[in-house]
């Protein structure tokens, strides 16, 4: 018993130091609500509003899809992190040792469990999450009251939990199904559950557990999925004291996706939606077609805050976007679907991995179309769907110029691009070039966007030519509510080269603009862009109620995007050359300011592979 007590003290002090996410995390946190979240935003149940734990009735138990939920270490991690999220945690830390067989510990800063309920929490079918016995209205990740008792049956389980900010909680240890410790312990509000010696008493399960590396991989996958379902929660995973995953809880799906799958995704993620369909709200992020995966592993669907593998839905979605991806490839995807709890049946799978949407087909079709539209807008796809690229190469009709295309043979040399020779314009939207390493396609609109954006940034930094006076000042007519905000930004706008003055009432005059190649003064790119869009972009700024640095960045991007040459616009050769030359002088000639790719390379290797090289 003495040993047990020592061990207990070690645990609770460790919680204070290592799991210092309690109060601080709450203070740090923004408290913003989480899109795609039902109640993981941390704004859910407060200490006062937490429902009590009660034992489910026998009839409810019988209706619940039962199953062995603790199959391997990753199942323990999943159940414990889900409990933390259900408790409204803003920070969750997962520690794993020995592939999870030695130790799994999950600490959170959620609502905690009141001292007099900790024992009950470990009882089978005891839950605080089913207020009535109505399984149809479940809003939480857990609801069966099975996790803690199931874990306690196959491991030593210690819970330290406090449900208020008094600094004292309750600690309870269950060993061989018996309570060996149950007494007060220091703890800021929140819960830490420690699971030791998993499966030590179940030799068969122990034997079937994989090597530590296999279990760690499973645990990693589990935590990544949970992190994607809860982008507003800071989640960290430490394997043998090494941090292998850390999300910032930034509450932004694209950010979480990059934190989870790596920096290589940055710059290639495209927003999906939001879209309303059959009472469901769908939004998400998908990788551009240049980033694909050989398996479905990184397809993430989160329905009502729960990461799921809805088989029916997934296969319908895949069928819809299949035509725009190479065979056997899958995108990186996070799709958030929120709908009423009545519109989804979560009680169809023991591990709650599959769910059934009542309007599955309609929702899937809409999701598929959404993804297909976004992926299909990207010329980069030609790289992997070579058949399309080849067709374009073969068909002279699709080239803007056919006869004179090799007249202008001067190589375009720039610091940022390989030496290139212009072939011509394809489909009125792409420039085709060749270099020693193969073919290149450049999206004319995005290329121009990139050039304009960098010019605007340079203007801001003071290194660009003087702004040019517009031949005629442009009139900006604001709404009353916008006047004050816009007036405050006149100095900043002037620093960017946009000299605006008050003309009277709600009207402003735009007198000058920075040098925007092809829009306002630009030697070779004359008349290429859309000067008429300057005013709407500036008016957009007046309507933008974000303060701080954010608006400037957005203004620059929106100016570049609106005024850049449109797709579908035929270009002459000097214009095409000027675009490529301008692009090659920018800092990032492969992506537009929104982060989308604009340059595609069909390498020599790909050409040889496709056409042979005897
Ligand atoms: P379920 O999650 O299905 O309710 P569990 O066995 O996982 O069942 O947990 C039982 C109860 O213990 C939960 O309903 C909840 O009240 C409480 N609980 C478990 N983990 C936590 C936690 N991390 N924070 C707050 N309460 C918790
Ligand atoms: Mg649970």
mmCIF file of N, CA, C and O in Angstrom, residues 99-163:
data_model
loop_
_atom_site.group_PDB
_atom_site.id
_atom_site.type_symbol
_atom_site.label_atom_id
_atom_site.label_comp_id
_atom_site.label_asym_id
_atom_site.label_seq_id
_atom_site.Cartn_x
_atom_site.Cartn_y
_atom_site.Cartn_z
ATOM 1 N N UNK A 99 5.106 1.664 -26.595
ATOM 2 C CA UNK A 99 4.077 1.361 -27.592
ATOM 3 C C UNK A 99 2.676 1.375 -27.001
ATOM 4 O O UNK A 99 1.737 0.870 -27.610
ATOM 5 N N UNK A 100 2.547 1.963 -25.815
ATOM 6 C CA UNK A 100 1.230 2.065 -25.185
ATOM 7 C C UNK A 100 0.994 0.943 -24.188
ATOM 8 O O UNK A 100 0.074 1.011 -23.375
ATOM 9 N N UNK A 101 1.835 -0.088 -24.233
ATOM 10 C CA UNK A 101 1.625 -1.216 -23.318
ATOM 11 C C UNK A 101 2.162 -0.881 -21.934
ATOM 12 O O UNK A 101 1.662 -1.352 -20.914
ATOM 13 N N UNK A 102 3.208 -0.059 -21.887
ATOM 14 C CA UNK A 102 3.766 0.332 -20.596
ATOM 15 C C UNK A 102 2.915 1.438 -19.977
ATOM 16 O O UNK A 102 2.506 1.349 -18.819
ATOM 17 N N UNK A 103 2.665 2.472 -20.751
ATOM 18 C CA UNK A 103 1.912 3.599 -20.202
ATOM 19 C C UNK A 103 1.208 4.399 -21.304
ATOM 20 O O UNK A 103 1.761 4.621 -22.368
ATOM 21 N N UNK A 104 -0.021 4.764 -21.008
ATOM 22 C CA UNK A 104 -0.742 5.752 -21.816
ATOM 23 C C UNK A 104 -1.307 6.752 -20.822
ATOM 24 O O UNK A 104 -1.938 6.357 -19.837
ATOM 25 N N UNK A 105 -1.057 8.026 -21.069
ATOM 26 C CA UNK A 105 -1.604 9.023 -20.147
ATOM 27 C C UNK A 105 -2.208 10.166 -20.962
ATOM 28 O O UNK A 105 -1.582 10.676 -21.882
ATOM 29 N N UNK A 106 -3.418 10.507 -20.607
ATOM 30 C CA UNK A 106 -4.082 11.602 -21.306
ATOM 31 C C UNK A 106 -4.495 12.646 -20.272
ATOM 32 O O UNK A 106 -5.235 12.336 -19.337
ATOM 33 N N UNK A 107 -3.976 13.840 -20.429
ATOM 34 C CA UNK A 107 -4.303 14.935 -19.506
ATOM 35 C C UNK A 107 -5.111 15.991 -20.229
ATOM 36 O O UNK A 107 -4.852 16.283 -21.393
ATOM 37 N N UNK A 108 -6.090 16.542 -19.554
ATOM 38 C CA UNK A 108 -6.884 17.587 -20.203
ATOM 39 C C UNK A 108 -7.243 18.690 -19.218
ATOM 40 O O UNK A 108 -7.067 18.547 -18.007
ATOM 41 N N UNK A 109 -7.742 19.777 -19.749
ATOM 42 C CA UNK A 109 -8.177 20.895 -18.914
ATOM 43 C C UNK A 109 -9.692 21.085 -19.042
ATOM 44 O O UNK A 109 -10.183 22.197 -19.055
ATOM 45 N N UNK A 110 -10.385 19.983 -19.170
ATOM 46 C CA UNK A 110 -11.836 20.032 -19.338
ATOM 47 C C UNK A 110 -12.584 20.205 -18.022
ATOM 48 O O UNK A 110 -12.011 20.653 -17.019
ATOM 49 N N UNK A 111 -13.839 19.802 -18.033
ATOM 50 C CA UNK A 111 -14.700 20.067 -16.879
ATOM 51 C C UNK A 111 -14.322 19.271 -15.627
ATOM 52 O O UNK A 111 -14.679 19.659 -14.524
ATOM 53 N N UNK A 112 -13.624 18.158 -15.831
ATOM 54 C CA UNK A 112 -13.297 17.320 -14.686
ATOM 55 C C UNK A 112 -14.491 16.515 -14.192
ATOM 56 O O UNK A 112 -15.621 16.679 -14.678
ATOM 57 N N UNK A 113 -14.206 15.605 -13.250
ATOM 58 C CA UNK A 113 -15.270 14.769 -12.678
ATOM 59 C C UNK A 113 -15.347 15.096 -11.187
ATOM 60 O O UNK A 113 -14.322 15.089 -10.505
ATOM 61 N N UNK A 114 -16.526 15.374 -10.666
ATOM 62 C CA UNK A 114 -16.629 15.654 -9.227
ATOM 63 C C UNK A 114 -16.141 14.453 -8.414
ATOM 64 O O UNK A 114 -16.333 13.305 -8.836
ATOM 65 N N UNK A 115 -15.543 14.752 -7.256
ATOM 66 C CA UNK A 115 -14.919 13.697 -6.446
ATOM 67 C C UNK A 115 -15.873 12.535 -6.182
ATOM 68 O O UNK A 115 -15.482 11.369 -6.267
ATOM 69 N N UNK A 116 -17.141 12.858 -5.930
ATOM 70 C CA UNK A 116 -18.057 11.780 -5.562
ATOM 71 C C UNK A 116 -18.561 10.984 -6.765
ATOM 72 O O UNK A 116 -19.372 10.078 -6.617
ATOM 73 N N UNK A 117 -18.094 11.335 -7.973
ATOM 74 C CA UNK A 117 -18.555 10.590 -9.143
ATOM 75 C C UNK A 117 -17.450 9.784 -9.817
ATOM 76 O O UNK A 117 -17.704 9.059 -10.768
ATOM 77 N N UNK A 118 -16.220 9.930 -9.324
ATOM 78 C CA UNK A 118 -15.114 9.274 -10.033
ATOM 79 C C UNK A 118 -15.281 7.749 -10.028
ATOM 80 O O UNK A 118 -15.092 7.088 -11.038
ATOM 81 N N UNK A 119 -15.693 7.215 -8.886
ATOM 82 C CA UNK A 119 -15.911 5.769 -8.811
ATOM 83 C C UNK A 119 -16.976 5.334 -9.805
ATOM 84 O O UNK A 119 -16.818 4.339 -10.519
ATOM 85 N N UNK A 120 -18.032 6.106 -9.828
ATOM 86 C CA UNK A 120 -19.157 5.771 -10.694
ATOM 87 C C UNK A 120 -18.738 5.775 -12.164
ATOM 88 O O UNK A 120 -19.165 4.933 -12.965
ATOM 89 N N UNK A 121 -17.826 6.723 -12.505
ATOM 90 C CA UNK A 121 -17.376 6.836 -13.897
ATOM 91 C C UNK A 121 -16.768 5.524 -14.379
ATOM 92 O O UNK A 121 -16.776 5.228 -15.572
ATOM 93 N N UNK A 122 -16.238 4.737 -13.436
ATOM 94 C CA UNK A 122 -15.565 3.500 -13.821
ATOM 95 C C UNK A 122 -16.517 2.312 -13.872
ATOM 96 O O UNK A 122 -16.111 1.189 -14.136
ATOM 97 N N UNK A 123 -17.751 2.566 -13.586
ATOM 98 C CA UNK A 123 -18.729 1.481 -13.580
ATOM 99 C C UNK A 123 -19.292 1.297 -14.990
ATOM 100 O O UNK A 123 -19.439 2.263 -15.729
ATOM 101 N N UNK A 124 -19.607 0.053 -15.317
ATOM 102 C CA UNK A 124 -20.099 -0.202 -16.670
ATOM 103 C C UNK A 124 -21.427 0.515 -16.934
ATOM 104 O O UNK A 124 -22.279 0.580 -16.064
ATOM 105 N N UNK A 125 -21.530 1.077 -18.124
ATOM 106 C CA UNK A 125 -22.723 1.788 -18.584
ATOM 107 C C UNK A 125 -23.067 3.011 -17.737
ATOM 108 O O UNK A 125 -24.217 3.429 -17.699
ATOM 109 N N UNK A 126 -22.049 3.561 -17.072
ATOM 110 C CA UNK A 126 -22.296 4.813 -16.352
ATOM 111 C C UNK A 126 -21.783 5.957 -17.217
ATOM 112 O O UNK A 126 -20.646 5.941 -17.667
ATOM 113 N N UNK A 127 -22.638 6.899 -17.469
ATOM 114 C CA UNK A 127 -22.258 8.015 -18.340
ATOM 115 C C UNK A 127 -22.988 9.281 -17.919
ATOM 116 O O UNK A 127 -24.085 9.209 -17.371
ATOM 117 N N UNK A 128 -22.359 10.402 -18.193
ATOM 118 C CA UNK A 128 -23.036 11.680 -17.947
ATOM 119 C C UNK A 128 -23.582 12.238 -19.261
ATOM 120 O O UNK A 128 -24.038 13.353 -19.321
ATOM 121 N N UNK A 129 -23.482 11.426 -20.332
ATOM 122 C CA UNK A 129 -23.703 12.001 -21.668
ATOM 123 C C UNK A 129 -25.052 11.682 -22.292
ATOM 124 O O UNK A 129 -25.393 12.227 -23.325
ATOM 125 N N UNK A 130 -25.785 10.773 -21.711
ATOM 126 C CA UNK A 130 -27.126 10.507 -22.228
ATOM 127 C C UNK A 130 -28.124 11.016 -21.200
ATOM 128 O O UNK A 130 -28.419 10.342 -20.223
ATOM 129 N N UNK A 131 -28.619 12.207 -21.441
ATOM 130 C CA UNK A 131 -29.513 12.818 -20.458
ATOM 131 C C UNK A 131 -30.800 12.014 -20.367
ATOM 132 O O UNK A 131 -31.235 11.596 -19.297
ATOM 133 N N UNK A 132 -31.401 11.754 -21.504
ATOM 134 C CA UNK A 132 -32.542 10.844 -21.530
ATOM 135 C C UNK A 132 -31.987 9.552 -22.127
ATOM 136 O O UNK A 132 -30.817 9.477 -22.446
ATOM 137 N N UNK A 133 -32.811 8.559 -22.291
ATOM 138 C CA UNK A 133 -32.296 7.347 -22.914
ATOM 139 C C UNK A 133 -32.442 7.425 -24.433
ATOM 140 O O UNK A 133 -32.526 6.429 -25.124
ATOM 141 N N UNK A 134 -32.445 8.653 -24.943
ATOM 142 C CA UNK A 134 -32.670 8.863 -26.364
ATOM 143 C C UNK A 134 -31.351 8.863 -27.127
ATOM 144 O O UNK A 134 -30.603 9.830 -27.117
ATOM 145 N N UNK A 135 -31.063 7.751 -27.790
ATOM 146 C CA UNK A 135 -29.803 7.643 -28.517
ATOM 147 C C UNK A 135 -29.786 8.539 -29.749
ATOM 148 O O UNK A 135 -28.746 8.810 -30.321
ATOM 149 N N UNK A 136 -30.952 8.996 -30.158
ATOM 150 C CA UNK A 136 -31.032 9.795 -31.381
ATOM 151 C C UNK A 136 -30.478 11.198 -31.231
ATOM 152 O O UNK A 136 -30.178 11.860 -32.206
ATOM 153 N N UNK A 137 -30.337 11.659 -29.992
ATOM 154 C CA UNK A 137 -29.935 13.055 -29.855
ATOM 155 C C UNK A 137 -28.526 13.206 -29.281
ATOM 156 O O UNK A 137 -28.203 14.210 -28.673
ATOM 157 N N UNK A 138 -27.688 12.184 -29.495
ATOM 158 C CA UNK A 138 -26.352 12.226 -28.919
ATOM 159 C C UNK A 138 -25.520 13.351 -29.533
ATOM 160 O O UNK A 138 -25.443 13.488 -30.741
ATOM 161 N N UNK A 139 -24.924 14.183 -28.690
ATOM 162 C CA UNK A 139 -24.114 15.304 -29.161
ATOM 163 C C UNK A 139 -22.639 15.109 -28.829
ATOM 164 O O UNK A 139 -21.814 15.919 -29.213
ATOM 165 N N UNK A 140 -22.339 14.049 -28.109
ATOM 166 C CA UNK A 140 -20.977 13.863 -27.621
ATOM 167 C C UNK A 140 -20.307 12.710 -28.360
ATOM 168 O O UNK A 140 -20.963 11.948 -29.056
ATOM 169 N N UNK A 141 -18.997 12.574 -28.181
ATOM 170 C CA UNK A 141 -18.279 11.483 -28.839
ATOM 171 C C UNK A 141 -18.565 10.162 -28.132
ATOM 172 O O UNK A 141 -18.701 9.126 -28.740
ATOM 173 N N UNK A 142 -18.620 10.214 -26.813
ATOM 174 C CA UNK A 142 -18.957 9.015 -26.054
ATOM 175 C C UNK A 142 -20.418 9.066 -25.645
ATOM 176 O O UNK A 142 -21.036 10.118 -25.696
ATOM 177 N N UNK A 143 -20.967 7.926 -25.328
ATOM 178 C CA UNK A 143 -22.332 7.922 -24.783
ATOM 179 C C UNK A 143 -22.678 6.571 -24.194
ATOM 180 O O UNK A 143 -23.756 6.362 -23.683
ATOM 181 N N UNK A 144 -21.708 5.638 -24.258
ATOM 182 C CA UNK A 144 -22.058 4.285 -23.843
ATOM 183 C C UNK A 144 -21.614 3.958 -22.430
ATOM 184 O O UNK A 144 -21.988 2.926 -21.901
ATOM 185 N N UNK A 145 -20.761 4.805 -21.880
ATOM 186 C CA UNK A 145 -20.295 4.543 -20.526
ATOM 187 C C UNK A 145 -19.513 3.249 -20.406
ATOM 188 O O UNK A 145 -19.539 2.577 -19.374
ATOM 189 N N UNK A 146 -18.787 2.911 -21.454
ATOM 190 C CA UNK A 146 -18.070 1.633 -21.436
ATOM 191 C C UNK A 146 -16.569 1.764 -21.374
ATOM 192 O O UNK A 146 -15.878 0.805 -21.033
ATOM 193 N N UNK A 147 -16.034 2.934 -21.769
ATOM 194 C CA UNK A 147 -14.591 3.015 -21.969
ATOM 195 C C UNK A 147 -13.813 2.772 -20.680
ATOM 196 O O UNK A 147 -12.950 1.890 -20.618
ATOM 197 N N UNK A 148 -14.124 3.564 -19.656
ATOM 198 C CA UNK A 148 -13.316 3.448 -18.437
ATOM 199 C C UNK A 148 -13.382 2.046 -17.839
ATOM 200 O O UNK A 148 -12.343 1.449 -17.547
ATOM 201 N N UNK A 149 -14.582 1.454 -17.663
ATOM 202 C CA UNK A 149 -14.597 0.083 -17.128
ATOM 203 C C UNK A 149 -13.899 -0.919 -18.044
ATOM 204 O O UNK A 149 -13.228 -1.843 -17.555
ATOM 205 N N UNK A 150 -14.022 -0.754 -19.359
ATOM 206 C CA UNK A 150 -13.358 -1.702 -20.263
ATOM 207 C C UNK A 150 -11.847 -1.595 -20.139
ATOM 208 O O UNK A 150 -11.138 -2.599 -20.177
ATOM 209 N N UNK A 151 -11.349 -0.367 -19.987
ATOM 210 C CA UNK A 151 -9.901 -0.202 -19.832
ATOM 211 C C UNK A 151 -9.469 -0.794 -18.487
ATOM 212 O O UNK A 151 -8.476 -1.517 -18.391
ATOM 213 N N UNK A 152 -10.257 -0.501 -17.450
ATOM 214 C CA UNK A 152 -9.897 -0.993 -16.113
ATOM 215 C C UNK A 152 -9.868 -2.522 -16.077
ATOM 216 O O UNK A 152 -9.159 -3.117 -15.267
ATOM 217 N N UNK A 153 -10.603 -3.160 -16.974
ATOM 218 C CA UNK A 153 -10.629 -4.620 -16.988
ATOM 219 C C UNK A 153 -9.347 -5.211 -17.554
ATOM 220 O O UNK A 153 -9.038 -6.374 -17.325
ATOM 221 N N UNK A 154 -8.612 -4.419 -18.323
ATOM 222 C CA UNK A 154 -7.419 -4.980 -18.978
ATOM 223 C C UNK A 154 -6.142 -4.224 -18.630
ATOM 224 O O UNK A 154 -5.106 -4.413 -19.272
ATOM 225 N N UNK A 155 -6.190 -3.355 -17.635
ATOM 226 C CA UNK A 155 -5.004 -2.573 -17.291
ATOM 227 C C UNK A 155 -5.174 -1.981 -15.906
ATOM 228 O O UNK A 155 -6.242 -2.072 -15.307
ATOM 229 N N UNK A 156 -4.109 -1.362 -15.422
ATOM 230 C CA UNK A 156 -4.242 -0.584 -14.196
ATOM 231 C C UNK A 156 -4.630 0.845 -14.590
ATOM 232 O O UNK A 156 -4.010 1.446 -15.463
ATOM 233 N N UNK A 157 -5.691 1.341 -13.968
ATOM 234 C CA UNK A 157 -6.244 2.627 -14.375
ATOM 235 C C UNK A 157 -6.174 3.612 -13.220
ATOM 236 O O UNK A 157 -6.607 3.301 -12.111
ATOM 237 N N UNK A 158 -5.600 4.777 -13.480
ATOM 238 C CA UNK A 158 -5.592 5.820 -12.455
ATOM 239 C C UNK A 158 -6.243 7.078 -13.013
ATOM 240 O O UNK A 158 -5.895 7.514 -14.107
ATOM 241 N N UNK A 159 -7.195 7.609 -12.270
ATOM 242 C CA UNK A 159 -7.820 8.867 -12.679
ATOM 243 C C UNK A 159 -7.519 9.902 -11.611
ATOM 244 O O UNK A 159 -7.695 9.625 -10.427
ATOM 245 N N UNK A 160 -7.026 11.040 -12.021
ATOM 246 C CA UNK A 160 -6.948 12.178 -11.107
ATOM 247 C C UNK A 160 -7.795 13.257 -11.740
ATOM 248 O O UNK A 160 -7.558 13.631 -12.888
ATOM 249 N N UNK A 161 -8.791 13.725 -11.023
ATOM 250 C CA UNK A 161 -9.700 14.671 -11.657
ATOM 251 C C UNK A 161 -10.211 15.692 -10.663
ATOM 252 O O UNK A 161 -10.422 15.380 -9.491
ATOM 253 N N UNK A 162 -10.385 16.910 -11.149
ATOM 254 C CA UNK A 162 -10.995 17.952 -10.324
ATOM 255 C C UNK A 162 -12.021 18.679 -11.167
ATOM 256 O O UNK A 162 -11.767 19.001 -12.323
ATOM 257 N N UNK A 163 -13.179 18.910 -10.568
ATOM 258 C CA UNK A 163 -14.271 19.527 -11.329
ATOM 259 C C UNK A 163 -14.419 21.007 -11.015
ATOM 260 O O UNK A 163 -15.323 21.654 -11.510
#
